[in-house]
Short mmCIF file of N, CA and C in Angstrom, two decimals:
data_model
loop_
_atom_site.label_atom_id
_atom_site.label_comp_id
_atom_site.label_asym_id
_atom_site.label_seq_id
_atom_site.Cartn_x
_atom_site.Cartn_y
_atom_site.Cartn_z
N MET H 1 0.86 -1.24 0.02
CA MET H 1 0.02 -0.11 -0.04
C MET H 1 0.82 1.23 -0.05
N ASP H 2 0.48 2.13 -0.83
CA ASP H 2 1.35 3.44 -1.03
C ASP H 2 0.66 4.35 0.08
N LEU H 3 1.26 4.61 1.10
CA LEU H 3 0.73 5.40 2.26
C LEU H 3 0.46 6.99 1.71
N ASN H 4 1.53 7.37 1.06
CA ASN H 4 1.40 8.80 0.54
C ASN H 4 0.13 8.92 -0.38
N LYS H 5 -0.25 7.97 -1.20
CA LYS H 5 -1.27 7.95 -2.04
C LYS H 5 -2.63 7.84 -1.26
N GLN H 6 -2.56 7.11 -0.24
CA GLN H 6 -3.69 6.80 0.65
C GLN H 6 -3.86 8.05 1.42
N LEU H 7 -2.94 8.79 1.84
CA LEU H 7 -2.96 10.13 2.59
C LEU H 7 -3.71 11.16 1.72
N GLN H 8 -3.18 11.05 0.36
CA GLN H 8 -3.69 12.14 -0.48
C GLN H 8 -5.21 11.85 -0.84
N LYS H 9 -5.51 10.65 -1.04
CA LYS H 9 -7.02 10.35 -1.18
C LYS H 9 -7.92 10.71 -0.07
N ARG H 10 -7.47 10.38 1.09
CA ARG H 10 -8.17 10.48 2.35
C ARG H 10 -8.32 12.00 2.66
N LEU H 11 -7.26 12.80 2.45
CA LEU H 11 -7.32 14.29 2.76
C LEU H 11 -8.28 14.98 1.79
N LYS H 12 -8.15 14.61 0.53
CA LYS H 12 -9.19 15.13 -0.44
C LYS H 12 -10.60 14.85 0.03
N ALA H 13 -10.90 13.53 0.31
CA ALA H 13 -12.18 13.32 0.73
C ALA H 13 -12.58 13.98 1.97
N LEU H 14 -11.70 14.20 3.06
CA LEU H 14 -12.10 14.94 4.18
C LEU H 14 -12.26 16.33 3.85
N MET H 15 -11.59 16.92 3.05
CA MET H 15 -11.75 18.31 2.67
C MET H 15 -13.16 18.62 2.01
N LYS H 16 -13.62 17.58 1.30
CA LYS H 16 -14.95 17.79 0.59
C LYS H 16 -15.96 17.57 1.73
N GLN H 17 -15.80 16.95 2.72
CA GLN H 17 -16.82 16.66 3.77
C GLN H 17 -16.81 17.81 4.89
N GLU H 18 -15.71 18.35 5.02
CA GLU H 18 -15.57 19.27 6.19
C GLU H 18 -15.52 20.77 5.64
N ARG H 19 -16.80 21.35 5.83
CA ARG H 19 -16.98 22.69 5.21
C ARG H 19 -15.93 23.65 5.86
N MET H 20 -15.54 23.52 7.08
CA MET H 20 -14.61 24.46 7.68
C MET H 20 -13.20 24.19 7.23
N LEU H 21 -12.94 23.18 6.67
CA LEU H 21 -11.45 22.70 6.25
C LEU H 21 -11.62 22.37 4.77
N ASP H 22 -12.15 23.06 3.97
CA ASP H 22 -12.40 22.71 2.57
C ASP H 22 -11.39 23.45 1.63
N SER H 23 -10.42 24.00 2.27
CA SER H 23 -9.21 24.66 1.32
C SER H 23 -7.94 24.41 1.93
N GLN H 24 -6.91 24.35 1.08
CA GLN H 24 -5.61 24.10 1.60
C GLN H 24 -5.19 25.27 2.73
N ARG H 25 -5.64 26.46 2.53
CA ARG H 25 -5.35 27.50 3.42
C ARG H 25 -5.95 27.15 4.91
N ARG H 26 -7.11 26.66 4.82
CA ARG H 26 -7.78 26.44 6.09
C ARG H 26 -7.17 25.16 6.77
N VAL H 27 -6.86 24.26 6.05
CA VAL H 27 -6.34 22.91 6.53
C VAL H 27 -5.07 23.32 7.16
N ALA H 28 -4.09 24.16 6.29
CA ALA H 28 -2.91 24.48 6.82
C ALA H 28 -2.88 25.27 8.31
N ALA H 29 -3.87 26.24 8.37
CA ALA H 29 -4.09 26.92 9.63
C ALA H 29 -4.48 26.13 10.75
N ALA H 30 -5.45 25.21 10.46
CA ALA H 30 -5.94 24.24 11.50
C ALA H 30 -4.98 23.31 11.94
N SER H 31 -4.22 22.97 10.95
CA SER H 31 -3.20 21.63 11.32
C SER H 31 -1.75 22.20 11.81
N GLN H 32 -1.53 23.50 11.47
CA GLN H 32 -0.10 24.06 11.76
C GLN H 32 0.94 23.32 10.78
N VAL H 33 0.37 22.94 9.70
CA VAL H 33 1.30 22.25 8.53
C VAL H 33 1.36 23.36 7.58
N ALA H 34 2.54 23.65 6.95
CA ALA H 34 2.68 24.76 5.97
C ALA H 34 1.70 24.45 4.71
N GLN H 35 1.16 25.52 4.29
CA GLN H 35 0.25 25.29 3.08
C GLN H 35 1.00 24.83 1.91
N SER H 36 2.19 25.03 1.77
CA SER H 36 2.86 24.45 0.57
C SER H 36 3.00 22.90 0.84
N SER H 37 3.22 22.53 1.99
CA SER H 37 3.26 21.06 2.36
C SER H 37 1.94 20.33 2.13
N VAL H 38 0.76 20.99 2.41
CA VAL H 38 -0.46 20.54 2.26
C VAL H 38 -0.78 20.27 0.81
N ASN H 39 -0.26 21.37 0.10
CA ASN H 39 -0.39 21.34 -1.41
C ASN H 39 0.32 20.16 -2.06
N ARG H 40 1.40 19.92 -1.66
CA ARG H 40 2.55 18.85 -2.08
C ARG H 40 1.85 17.42 -1.66
N ILE H 41 1.16 17.25 -0.56
CA ILE H 41 0.53 16.08 -0.16
C ILE H 41 -0.66 15.91 -1.04
N LEU H 42 -1.36 16.84 -1.24
CA LEU H 42 -2.48 16.66 -2.15
C LEU H 42 -2.18 16.32 -3.67
N ASN H 43 -1.10 16.81 -3.95
CA ASN H 43 -0.53 16.51 -5.49
C ASN H 43 0.46 15.23 -5.32
N ASN H 44 0.60 14.72 -4.25
CA ASN H 44 1.40 13.42 -4.04
C ASN H 44 2.85 13.68 -4.51
N THR H 45 3.28 14.93 -4.30
CA THR H 45 4.76 15.18 -4.57
C THR H 45 5.73 15.30 -3.37
N GLN H 46 5.07 15.08 -2.23
CA GLN H 46 5.78 14.96 -0.99
C GLN H 46 5.30 14.01 -0.10
N SER H 47 6.20 13.38 0.54
CA SER H 47 5.97 12.36 1.56
C SER H 47 5.60 13.13 2.91
N ALA H 48 4.62 12.69 3.53
CA ALA H 48 4.22 13.29 4.67
C ALA H 48 4.94 12.66 5.95
N THR H 49 5.49 13.51 6.93
CA THR H 49 6.09 13.02 8.05
C THR H 49 5.21 12.52 8.96
N LEU H 50 5.47 11.80 10.10
CA LEU H 50 4.65 11.36 11.11
C LEU H 50 3.88 12.56 11.83
N ASP H 51 4.72 13.58 12.06
CA ASP H 51 4.25 14.73 12.60
C ASP H 51 3.12 15.52 11.85
N MET H 52 3.40 15.53 10.56
CA MET H 52 2.25 16.03 9.73
C MET H 52 1.06 15.26 9.70
N VAL H 53 1.02 13.92 9.64
CA VAL H 53 -0.12 13.12 9.66
C VAL H 53 -0.74 13.29 10.93
N SER H 54 0.01 13.33 12.17
CA SER H 54 -0.62 13.61 13.42
C SER H 54 -1.38 15.06 13.40
N SER H 55 -0.79 16.03 12.91
CA SER H 55 -1.16 17.38 12.96
C SER H 55 -2.50 17.49 11.99
N LEU H 56 -2.46 16.79 10.88
CA LEU H 56 -3.47 16.84 9.92
C LEU H 56 -4.81 16.10 10.66
N ALA H 57 -4.41 14.93 11.20
CA ALA H 57 -5.60 14.27 11.85
C ALA H 57 -6.19 15.00 13.09
N LYS H 58 -5.46 15.76 13.87
CA LYS H 58 -5.98 16.65 14.86
C LYS H 58 -6.95 17.76 14.23
N ALA H 59 -6.57 18.14 13.16
CA ALA H 59 -7.33 19.30 12.48
C ALA H 59 -8.64 18.73 12.25
N PHE H 60 -8.64 17.50 11.64
CA PHE H 60 -10.03 16.85 11.34
C PHE H 60 -10.60 16.04 12.54
N LYS H 61 -10.07 16.26 13.72
CA LYS H 61 -10.52 15.58 14.92
C LYS H 61 -10.70 14.05 14.76
N ILE H 62 -9.55 13.48 14.11
CA ILE H 62 -9.52 11.94 13.86
C ILE H 62 -8.62 11.52 14.97
N LYS H 63 -9.25 10.51 15.85
CA LYS H 63 -8.42 9.81 16.96
C LYS H 63 -8.51 8.40 16.66
N PRO H 64 -7.57 7.62 16.91
CA PRO H 64 -6.13 8.08 16.98
C PRO H 64 -5.60 8.56 15.59
N ASP H 65 -4.60 9.32 15.58
CA ASP H 65 -4.20 9.93 14.38
C ASP H 65 -3.91 9.01 13.17
N ARG H 66 -3.51 7.70 13.52
CA ARG H 66 -3.08 6.73 12.47
C ARG H 66 -4.28 6.49 11.62
N TYR H 67 -5.59 6.68 12.09
CA TYR H 67 -6.73 6.46 11.37
C TYR H 67 -6.88 7.28 10.15
N LEU H 68 -6.21 8.32 9.98
CA LEU H 68 -6.04 9.15 8.91
C LEU H 68 -5.66 8.54 7.63
N LEU H 69 -4.71 7.58 7.77
CA LEU H 69 -4.17 6.74 6.81
C LEU H 69 -5.10 5.49 6.19
N LEU H 70 -6.21 5.37 6.89
CA LEU H 70 -7.26 4.38 6.37
C LEU H 70 -8.35 5.00 5.70
N ASP H 71 -8.88 4.20 4.75
CA ASP H 71 -10.05 4.84 4.01
C ASP H 71 -11.22 5.00 5.10
N GLU H 72 -12.28 5.61 4.83
CA GLU H 72 -13.30 6.02 5.76
C GLU H 72 -14.01 4.74 6.31
N GLU H 73 -14.23 3.65 5.52
CA GLU H 73 -14.91 2.56 5.99
C GLU H 73 -14.09 1.86 7.07
N GLU H 74 -12.90 1.67 6.73
CA GLU H 74 -11.99 0.95 7.71
C GLU H 74 -11.81 1.78 8.95
N ALA H 75 -11.63 3.05 8.78
CA ALA H 75 -11.55 3.99 10.01
C ALA H 75 -12.93 3.72 10.92
N LYS H 76 -13.99 3.72 10.31
CA LYS H 76 -15.34 3.48 10.94
C LYS H 76 -15.32 2.34 11.76
N VAL H 77 -14.96 1.12 11.11
CA VAL H 77 -14.85 -0.09 11.77
C VAL H 77 -13.89 -0.15 12.97
N LEU H 78 -12.85 0.32 12.91
CA LEU H 78 -11.79 0.40 13.91
C LEU H 78 -12.15 1.36 15.00
N SER H 79 -12.90 2.40 14.64
CA SER H 79 -13.12 3.33 15.67
C SER H 79 -14.29 2.67 16.54
N LEU H 80 -15.19 1.84 16.01
CA LEU H 80 -16.12 1.25 16.74
C LEU H 80 -15.52 0.15 17.63
N PHE H 81 -14.41 -0.47 17.29
CA PHE H 81 -13.74 -1.52 18.11
C PHE H 81 -12.91 -0.67 19.13
N HIS H 82 -12.26 0.44 18.87
CA HIS H 82 -11.45 1.24 19.76
C HIS H 82 -12.51 1.81 20.84
N ASP H 83 -13.73 2.19 20.55
CA ASP H 83 -14.61 2.67 21.55
C ASP H 83 -15.24 1.67 22.55
N LEU H 84 -15.05 0.37 22.17
CA LEU H 84 -15.55 -0.64 23.09
C LEU H 84 -14.98 -0.75 24.43
N ASP H 85 -15.54 -1.23 25.29
CA ASP H 85 -15.21 -1.54 26.78
C ASP H 85 -13.98 -2.46 26.57
N PRO H 86 -12.80 -2.27 27.31
CA PRO H 86 -11.67 -3.19 27.22
C PRO H 86 -12.01 -4.61 27.24
N ALA H 87 -13.06 -5.07 28.15
CA ALA H 87 -13.39 -6.36 28.28
C ALA H 87 -14.03 -7.02 26.94
N LEU H 88 -14.76 -6.15 26.34
CA LEU H 88 -15.31 -6.57 25.13
C LEU H 88 -14.36 -6.73 23.84
N GLN H 89 -13.41 -5.59 23.97
CA GLN H 89 -12.21 -5.70 23.02
C GLN H 89 -11.54 -7.11 23.19
N LYS H 90 -11.40 -7.52 24.38
CA LYS H 90 -10.58 -8.76 24.77
C LYS H 90 -11.49 -9.91 24.09
N GLN H 91 -12.80 -9.90 24.31
CA GLN H 91 -13.70 -11.00 23.80
C GLN H 91 -13.45 -11.08 22.35
N CYS H 92 -13.60 -9.73 21.64
CA CYS H 92 -13.60 -9.88 20.27
C CYS H 92 -12.16 -10.40 19.69
N ILE H 93 -10.98 -10.01 20.36
CA ILE H 93 -9.79 -10.42 19.87
C ILE H 93 -9.68 -11.95 20.04
N GLU H 94 -10.15 -12.40 21.21
CA GLU H 94 -10.18 -13.92 21.38
C GLU H 94 -11.08 -14.53 20.47
N TRP H 95 -12.08 -14.15 20.02
CA TRP H 95 -13.17 -14.68 19.06
C TRP H 95 -12.36 -14.75 17.62
N MET H 96 -11.76 -13.47 17.29
CA MET H 96 -11.09 -13.38 15.97
C MET H 96 -9.88 -14.46 16.04
N ALA H 97 -9.25 -14.52 17.00
CA ALA H 97 -8.03 -15.58 17.06
C ALA H 97 -8.63 -17.01 16.96
N ALA H 98 -9.69 -17.26 17.62
CA ALA H 98 -10.32 -18.72 17.47
C ALA H 98 -10.74 -19.04 16.00
N VAL H 99 -11.22 -17.91 15.36
CA VAL H 99 -11.74 -18.14 14.14
C VAL H 99 -10.63 -18.27 13.15
N ALA H 100 -9.63 -17.54 13.33
CA ALA H 100 -8.30 -17.71 12.47
C ALA H 100 -7.71 -19.08 12.72
N LYS H 101 -7.69 -19.45 13.95
CA LYS H 101 -7.10 -20.70 14.20
C LYS H 101 -7.86 -21.82 13.61
N LYS H 102 -9.20 -21.70 13.67
CA LYS H 102 -10.11 -22.82 13.06
C LYS H 102 -9.85 -22.85 11.62
N GLY H 103 -9.71 -21.63 10.90
CA GLY H 103 -9.55 -21.64 9.49
C GLY H 103 -8.04 -22.20 9.28
N SER H 104 -7.05 -21.99 9.97
CA SER H 104 -5.70 -22.50 9.56
C SER H 104 -5.69 -24.04 9.89
N ASP H 105 -6.47 -24.51 10.90
CA ASP H 105 -6.66 -25.99 11.10
C ASP H 105 -7.26 -26.74 10.03
N ASN H 106 -8.12 -26.01 9.38
CA ASN H 106 -8.87 -26.66 8.18
C ASN H 106 -8.12 -26.39 6.93
N GLY H 107 -6.97 -25.89 6.95
CA GLY H 107 -6.19 -25.55 5.75
C GLY H 107 -6.66 -24.45 4.98
N SER H 108 -7.41 -23.56 5.48
CA SER H 108 -7.90 -22.46 4.80
C SER H 108 -6.69 -21.40 4.68
#
């Protein structure tokens, strides 16, 4: 997966959705990332640093910031899991591990 391409795609989609952050200038001001860097990320001519990703995520109120690198559907699913009670998270992980083990035992 090309993370820069994914960031470019996600940033463009978020800018279309967020009325208050619909321009490079506004994104730059809200994120404290230079407007020229925002432009280069949108044109996929610059690799974003981890600090840039974190700052951009904060501007769009995306927590945790690494979710900015996921497409919208993936981020929704993970945020639902992230918001679960820790005991339920543990149950989900155990269930997924059991399903994966069963699949590998069956040669899948």
